[in-house]
PDB file of C-alpha atoms in Angstrom:
ATOM      1  CA  UNK A  44      53.419  33.887 -38.746  1.00 55.00           C
ATOM      2  CA  UNK A  45      50.587  31.135 -37.953  1.00 58.00           C
ATOM      3  CA  UNK A  46      48.573  31.581 -35.119  1.00 59.00           C
ATOM      4  CA  UNK A  47      49.602  29.635 -32.255  1.00 60.00           C
ATOM      5  CA  UNK A  48      47.245  27.015 -29.982  1.00 56.00           C
ATOM      6  CA  UNK A  49      46.424  28.586 -27.076  1.00 56.00           C
ATOM      7  CA  UNK A  50      46.513  25.965 -24.475  1.00 61.00           C
ATOM      8  CA  UNK A  51      43.168  24.346 -23.943  1.00 59.00           C
ATOM      9  CA  UNK A  52      42.912  25.065 -19.898  1.00 55.00           C
ATOM     10  CA  UNK A  53      40.973  21.573 -19.168  1.00 57.00           C
ATOM     11  CA  UNK A  54      37.876  20.814 -17.918  1.00 56.00           C
ATOM     12  CA  UNK A  55      37.621  21.928 -14.275  1.00 60.00           C
ATOM     13  CA  UNK A  56      36.151  19.227 -11.502  1.00 54.00           C
ATOM     14  CA  UNK A  57      33.137  20.383 -10.171  1.00 61.00           C
ATOM     15  CA  UNK A  58      33.181  21.272  -6.479  1.00 66.00           C
ATOM     16  CA  UNK A  59      32.226  19.132  -3.900  1.00 65.00           C
ATOM     17  CA  UNK A  60      30.682  21.864  -1.307  1.00 80.00           C
ATOM     18  CA  UNK A  61      30.972  19.750   2.182  1.00 81.00           C
ATOM     19  CA  UNK A  62      28.014  21.852   3.936  1.00 83.00           C
ATOM     20  CA  UNK A  63      25.672  21.169   0.774  1.00 82.00           C
ATOM     21  CA  UNK A  64      26.817  17.202   1.617  1.00 83.00           C
ATOM     22  CA  UNK A  65      26.203  17.711   5.389  1.00 89.00           C
ATOM     23  CA  UNK A  66      22.872  19.666   4.627  1.00 86.00           C
ATOM     24  CA  UNK A  67      21.853  16.706   2.692  1.00 86.00           C
ATOM     25  CA  UNK A  68      23.584  14.326   4.937  1.00 89.00           C
ATOM     26  CA  UNK A  69      21.781  15.658   7.981  1.00 89.00           C
ATOM     27  CA  UNK A  70      18.774  16.170   5.700  1.00 86.00           C
ATOM     28  CA  UNK A  71      18.146  12.526   4.721  1.00 88.00           C
ATOM     29  CA  UNK A  72      18.988  11.074   8.534  1.00 91.00           C
ATOM     30  CA  UNK A  73      16.674  13.084   9.958  1.00 88.00           C
ATOM     31  CA  UNK A  74      14.580  11.089   6.934  1.00 88.00           C
ATOM     32  CA  UNK A  75      15.362   7.985   8.406  1.00 91.00           C
ATOM     33  CA  UNK A  76      15.349   8.003  11.663  1.00 90.00           C
ATOM     34  CA  UNK A  77      11.616   9.896  11.020  1.00 88.00           C
ATOM     35  CA  UNK A  78      10.856   6.520   8.900  1.00 90.00           C
ATOM     36  CA  UNK A  79      11.712   4.239  10.889  1.00 92.00           C
ATOM     37  CA  UNK A  80       9.999   5.827  14.077  1.00 89.00           C
ATOM     38  CA  UNK A  81       6.965   6.732  12.223  1.00 86.00           C
ATOM     39  CA  UNK A  82       5.721   4.907   9.504  1.00 90.00           C
ATOM     40  CA  UNK A  83       5.452   0.790  10.052  1.00 91.00           C
ATOM     41  CA  UNK A  84       3.493   0.745  12.930  1.00 88.00           C
ATOM     42  CA  UNK A  85       1.043   2.153  10.338  1.00 88.00           C
ATOM     43  CA  UNK A  86       0.960  -0.566   8.162  1.00 90.00           C
ATOM     44  CA  UNK A  87      -0.954  -2.883  11.271  1.00 90.00           C
ATOM     45  CA  UNK A  88      -4.291  -2.056  10.947  1.00 89.00           C
ATOM     46  CA  UNK A  89      -5.471  -1.758  13.781  1.00 91.00           C
ATOM     47  CA  UNK A  90      -7.213   0.367  16.605  1.00 91.00           C
ATOM     48  CA  UNK A  91      -4.180  -0.585  18.457  1.00 90.00           C
ATOM     49  CA  UNK A  92      -1.592   0.323  16.098  1.00 88.00           C
ATOM     50  CA  UNK A  93      -3.070   3.742  14.578  1.00 86.00           C
ATOM     51  CA  UNK A  94      -4.254   4.220  18.224  1.00 86.00           C
ATOM     52  CA  UNK A  95      -7.578   6.315  18.985  1.00 87.00           C
ATOM     53  CA  UNK A  96      -6.839   9.533  17.209  1.00 84.00           C
ATOM     54  CA  UNK A  97      -6.076   8.533  14.353  1.00 86.00           C
ATOM     55  CA  UNK A  98      -8.650   5.231  13.418  1.00 89.00           C
ATOM     56  CA  UNK A  99     -10.764   8.004  11.858  1.00 89.00           C
ATOM     57  CA  UNK A 100      -9.195   9.059   9.587  1.00 89.00           C
ATOM     58  CA  UNK A 101      -6.798   6.169   8.613  1.00 90.00           C
ATOM     59  CA  UNK A 102      -8.498   5.342   4.908  1.00 92.00           C
ATOM     60  CA  UNK A 103      -7.048   8.838   4.561  1.00 95.00           C
ATOM     61  CA  UNK A 104      -3.716   8.100   6.679  1.00 92.00           C
ATOM     62  CA  UNK A 105      -2.058   5.522   4.315  1.00 93.00           C
ATOM     63  CA  UNK A 106      -1.957   6.853   1.573  1.00 96.00           C
ATOM     64  CA  UNK A 107      -0.934  10.458   2.775  1.00 95.00           C
ATOM     65  CA  UNK A 108       2.275   8.613   4.603  1.00 93.00           C
ATOM     66  CA  UNK A 109       3.040   6.501   1.152  1.00 95.00           C
ATOM     67  CA  UNK A 110       2.899   9.841  -1.525  1.00 96.00           C
ATOM     68  CA  UNK A 111       4.742  11.812   1.371  1.00 94.00           C
ATOM     69  CA  UNK A 112       7.652   9.311   2.215  1.00 94.00           C
ATOM     70  CA  UNK A 113       7.979   8.523  -1.926  1.00 96.00           C
ATOM     71  CA  UNK A 114       8.339  12.025  -2.315  1.00 96.00           C
ATOM     72  CA  UNK A 115      10.541  12.725   0.675  1.00 94.00           C
ATOM     73  CA  UNK A 116      13.053   9.295  -1.188  1.00 94.00           C
ATOM     74  CA  UNK A 117      12.584  10.565  -4.896  1.00 95.00           C
ATOM     75  CA  UNK A 118      12.490  14.147  -3.678  1.00 93.00           C
ATOM     76  CA  UNK A 119      16.911  14.234  -2.963  1.00 91.00           C
ATOM     77  CA  UNK A 120      18.008  12.426  -5.997  1.00 91.00           C
ATOM     78  CA  UNK A 121      16.189  15.585  -7.934  1.00 92.00           C
ATOM     79  CA  UNK A 122      18.905  17.440  -6.458  1.00 90.00           C
ATOM     80  CA  UNK A 123      22.321  15.259  -7.221  1.00 90.00           C
ATOM     81  CA  UNK A 124      23.518  17.558 -10.680  1.00 89.00           C
ATOM     82  CA  UNK A 125      25.036  14.342 -12.500  1.00 90.00           C
ATOM     83  CA  UNK A 126      21.396  12.134 -12.294  1.00 91.00           C
ATOM     84  CA  UNK A 127      20.507  16.058 -14.599  1.00 90.00           C
ATOM     85  CA  UNK A 128      22.818  16.095 -16.627  1.00 91.00           C
ATOM     86  CA  UNK A 129      23.752  12.256 -16.654  1.00 94.00           C
ATOM     87  CA  UNK A 130      20.844  10.291 -16.753  1.00 95.00           C
ATOM     88  CA  UNK A 131      18.488  12.702 -17.874  1.00 94.00           C
ATOM     89  CA  UNK A 132      15.681  10.055 -18.226  1.00 96.00           C
ATOM     90  CA  UNK A 133      15.462   9.124 -15.113  1.00 96.00           C
ATOM     91  CA  UNK A 134      15.181  12.179 -13.171  1.00 95.00           C
ATOM     92  CA  UNK A 135      12.042  12.856 -15.901  1.00 96.00           C
ATOM     93  CA  UNK A 136      10.645   9.824 -14.378  1.00 97.00           C
ATOM     94  CA  UNK A 137      11.505  10.327 -11.055  1.00 96.00           C
ATOM     95  CA  UNK A 138       9.812  13.845 -11.806  1.00 96.00           C
ATOM     96  CA  UNK A 139       6.958  12.245 -12.932  1.00 97.00           C
ATOM     97  CA  UNK A 140       6.779   9.840  -9.990  1.00 97.00           C
ATOM     98  CA  UNK A 141       7.561  13.259  -6.734  1.00 97.00           C
ATOM     99  CA  UNK A 142       4.517  15.188  -8.586  1.00 97.00           C
ATOM    100  CA  UNK A 143       2.242  11.557  -8.739  1.00 98.00           C
ATOM    101  CA  UNK A 144       3.096  11.022  -4.760  1.00 98.00           C
ATOM    102  CA  UNK A 145       2.492  14.535  -3.807  1.00 98.00           C
ATOM    103  CA  UNK A 146      -0.566  14.768  -5.538  1.00 98.00           C
ATOM    104  CA  UNK A 147      -1.410  11.869  -3.803  1.00 98.00           C
ATOM    105  CA  UNK A 148      -0.105  12.710   0.054  1.00 97.00           C
ATOM    106  CA  UNK A 149      -1.683  16.087  -0.620  1.00 97.00           C
ATOM    107  CA  UNK A 150      -5.171  15.182  -1.236  1.00 97.00           C
ATOM    108  CA  UNK A 151      -5.434  12.994   1.156  1.00 96.00           C
ATOM    109  CA  UNK A 152      -3.883  15.601   3.572  1.00 94.00           C
ATOM    110  CA  UNK A 153      -6.476  17.843   2.898  1.00 95.00           C
ATOM    111  CA  UNK A 154      -8.882  15.444   3.724  1.00 94.00           C
ATOM    112  CA  UNK A 155      -7.718  14.386   7.024  1.00 93.00           C
ATOM    113  CA  UNK A 156      -7.317  17.927   7.864  1.00 92.00           C
ATOM    114  CA  UNK A 157     -11.529  18.170   7.159  1.00 89.00           C
ATOM    115  CA  UNK A 158     -11.979  15.663  10.105  1.00 87.00           C
ATOM    116  CA  UNK A 159      -9.300  17.219  12.371  1.00 86.00           C
ATOM    117  CA  UNK A 160     -11.839  19.499  14.554  1.00 77.00           C
ATOM    118  CA  UNK A 161     -12.413  20.597  18.469  1.00 80.00           C
ATOM    119  CA  UNK A 162      -9.017  21.633  20.300  1.00 80.00           C
ATOM    120  CA  UNK A 163      -6.952  20.238  16.849  1.00 82.00           C
ATOM    121  CA  UNK A 164      -8.755  22.538  14.352  1.00 85.00           C
ATOM    122  CA  UNK A 165      -5.971  25.241  14.339  1.00 87.00           C
ATOM    123  CA  UNK A 166      -3.492  21.481  13.752  1.00 85.00           C
ATOM    124  CA  UNK A 167      -6.511  20.786  10.416  1.00 88.00           C
ATOM    125  CA  UNK A 168      -6.226  24.560   9.731  1.00 92.00           C
ATOM    126  CA  UNK A 169      -2.387  24.317   9.570  1.00 90.00           C
ATOM    127  CA  UNK A 170      -2.597  20.785   7.713  1.00 90.00           C
ATOM    128  CA  UNK A 171      -4.764  22.099   5.408  1.00 94.00           C
ATOM    129  CA  UNK A 172      -2.271  24.785   4.170  1.00 95.00           C
ATOM    130  CA  UNK A 173       0.701  23.192   4.571  1.00 95.00           C
ATOM    131  CA  UNK A 174      -1.019  20.280   1.794  1.00 96.00           C
ATOM    132  CA  UNK A 175      -2.459  23.532  -0.129  1.00 97.00           C
ATOM    133  CA  UNK A 176       0.852  24.948  -0.796  1.00 97.00           C
ATOM    134  CA  UNK A 177       2.461  21.162  -0.965  1.00 97.00           C
ATOM    135  CA  UNK A 178       0.011  21.364  -4.299  1.00 98.00           C
ATOM    136  CA  UNK A 179       0.966  25.090  -5.412  1.00 98.00           C
ATOM    137  CA  UNK A 180       4.845  24.272  -5.498  1.00 98.00           C
ATOM    138  CA  UNK A 181       4.489  20.714  -7.386  1.00 98.00           C
ATOM    139  CA  UNK A 182       2.251  22.543  -9.462  1.00 97.00           C
ATOM    140  CA  UNK A 183       4.233  25.471 -10.503  1.00 98.00           C
ATOM    141  CA  UNK A 184       7.375  23.841 -10.724  1.00 97.00           C
ATOM    142  CA  UNK A 185       5.698  21.049 -12.753  1.00 97.00           C
ATOM    143  CA  UNK A 186       3.889  23.895 -14.807  1.00 97.00           C
ATOM    144  CA  UNK A 187       7.931  25.692 -14.914  1.00 97.00           C
ATOM    145  CA  UNK A 188       9.441  22.742 -16.856  1.00 96.00           C
ATOM    146  CA  UNK A 189       6.592  22.208 -19.200  1.00 96.00           C
ATOM    147  CA  UNK A 190       7.638  25.574 -20.397  1.00 97.00           C
ATOM    148  CA  UNK A 191      10.861  24.635 -20.685  1.00 96.00           C
ATOM    149  CA  UNK A 192      11.975  27.233 -18.414  1.00 96.00           C
ATOM    150  CA  UNK A 193      14.329  25.222 -16.371  1.00 94.00           C
ATOM    151  CA  UNK A 194      15.379  27.484 -13.772  1.00 96.00           C
ATOM    152  CA  UNK A 195      12.428  28.189 -12.657  1.00 97.00           C
ATOM    153  CA  UNK A 196      11.810  24.530 -12.672  1.00 96.00           C
ATOM    154  CA  UNK A 197      14.624  23.994 -10.054  1.00 95.00           C
ATOM    155  CA  UNK A 198      13.473  27.043  -8.137  1.00 96.00           C
ATOM    156  CA  UNK A 199       9.644  25.856  -7.053  1.00 97.00           C
ATOM    157  CA  UNK A 200      11.330  22.243  -7.338  1.00 96.00           C
ATOM    158  CA  UNK A 201      13.283  23.462  -4.136  1.00 95.00           C
ATOM    159  CA  UNK A 202      10.193  25.397  -2.498  1.00 97.00           C
ATOM    160  CA  UNK A 203       8.296  21.929  -2.870  1.00 97.00           C
ATOM    161  CA  UNK A 204      11.164  19.880  -1.466  1.00 95.00           C
ATOM    162  CA  UNK A 205      11.064  21.811   1.312  1.00 94.00           C
ATOM    163  CA  UNK A 206       7.048  21.606   2.243  1.00 96.00           C
ATOM    164  CA  UNK A 207       7.634  17.863   1.962  1.00 94.00           C
ATOM    165  CA  UNK A 208      10.524  18.160   4.012  1.00 89.00           C
ATOM    166  CA  UNK A 209       7.927  19.972   6.599  1.00 91.00           C
ATOM    167  CA  UNK A 210       5.959  17.733   7.888  1.00 84.00           C
ATOM    168  CA  UNK A 211       9.304  15.402   8.414  1.00 84.00           C
ATOM    169  CA  UNK A 212      10.484  18.245  10.845  1.00 88.00           C
ATOM    170  CA  UNK A 213       7.759  19.406  12.313  1.00 84.00           C
ATOM    171  CA  UNK A 214       7.220  15.507  13.828  1.00 82.00           C
ATOM    172  CA  UNK A 215      11.513  15.222  14.696  1.00 85.00           C
ATOM    173  CA  UNK A 216      10.756  19.081  16.405  1.00 86.00           C
ATOM    174  CA  UNK A 217       7.947  17.072  18.078  1.00 81.00           C
ATOM    175  CA  UNK A 218       9.999  14.455  18.688  1.00 81.00           C
ATOM    176  CA  UNK A 219      12.440  16.372  20.626  1.00 83.00           C
ATOM    177  CA  UNK A 220       9.934  18.952  22.783  1.00 82.00           C
ATOM    178  CA  UNK A 221       8.795  15.564  23.667  1.00 77.00           C
ATOM    179  CA  UNK A 222      11.970  13.756  25.016  1.00 78.00           C
ATOM    180  CA  UNK A 223      13.064  16.631  26.819  1.00 79.00           C
ATOM    181  CA  UNK A 224       8.778  17.519  28.049  1.00 74.00           C
ATOM    182  CA  UNK A 225       8.544  20.969  26.969  1.00 72.00           C
ATOM    183  CA  UNK A 226       5.641  19.241  25.305  1.00 64.00           C
ATOM    184  CA  UNK A 227       2.463  17.744  27.147  1.00 63.00           C
ATOM    185  CA  UNK A 228       2.045  13.983  26.566  1.00 60.00           C
ATOM    186  CA  UNK A 229      -0.657  13.193  23.308  1.00 56.00           C
ATOM    187  CA  UNK A 230      -2.550  10.160  22.280  1.00 46.00           C
ATOM    188  CA  UNK A 231      -0.768  10.706  18.323  1.00 45.00           C
TER     189      UNK A 231
END
């Protein structure tokens, strides 16, 4: 008796997870708000535009902003399974671009943190620590993929993007607290 062919189950389409999409929508909306509200005035190179607080740090502030914004925009593309699966070359180029801009943004952040003194020393130390963690998590992701360890690479890239988004989150919380008058007014 000849073997009968077993029916092949059709390939299941990936399940759309609404909470994941809502999370990404919220994160990208927050990023758009952050960029629109906080970034444009730094492209007007005047003391008034930067404020007296940031003007002495301007040489490092713009590279920090550009590095952070580019990394924050490229980051979500790296998490789209279809891009990773069907457009691997784009994923690799975007990943390398992400690493370069994280390096630029974090290095500039370290330079800024060395110029924060006095009453803002805790802020400067926090900024420096965040920059170091940003470099370490991104570096670990890069090392993992160079060793072809995709599982660790994904884990470290997730951590790296969380750190990339930390400054955005800080600014959004600061805006929220400022709007409800929880924080005192300041010039930066």
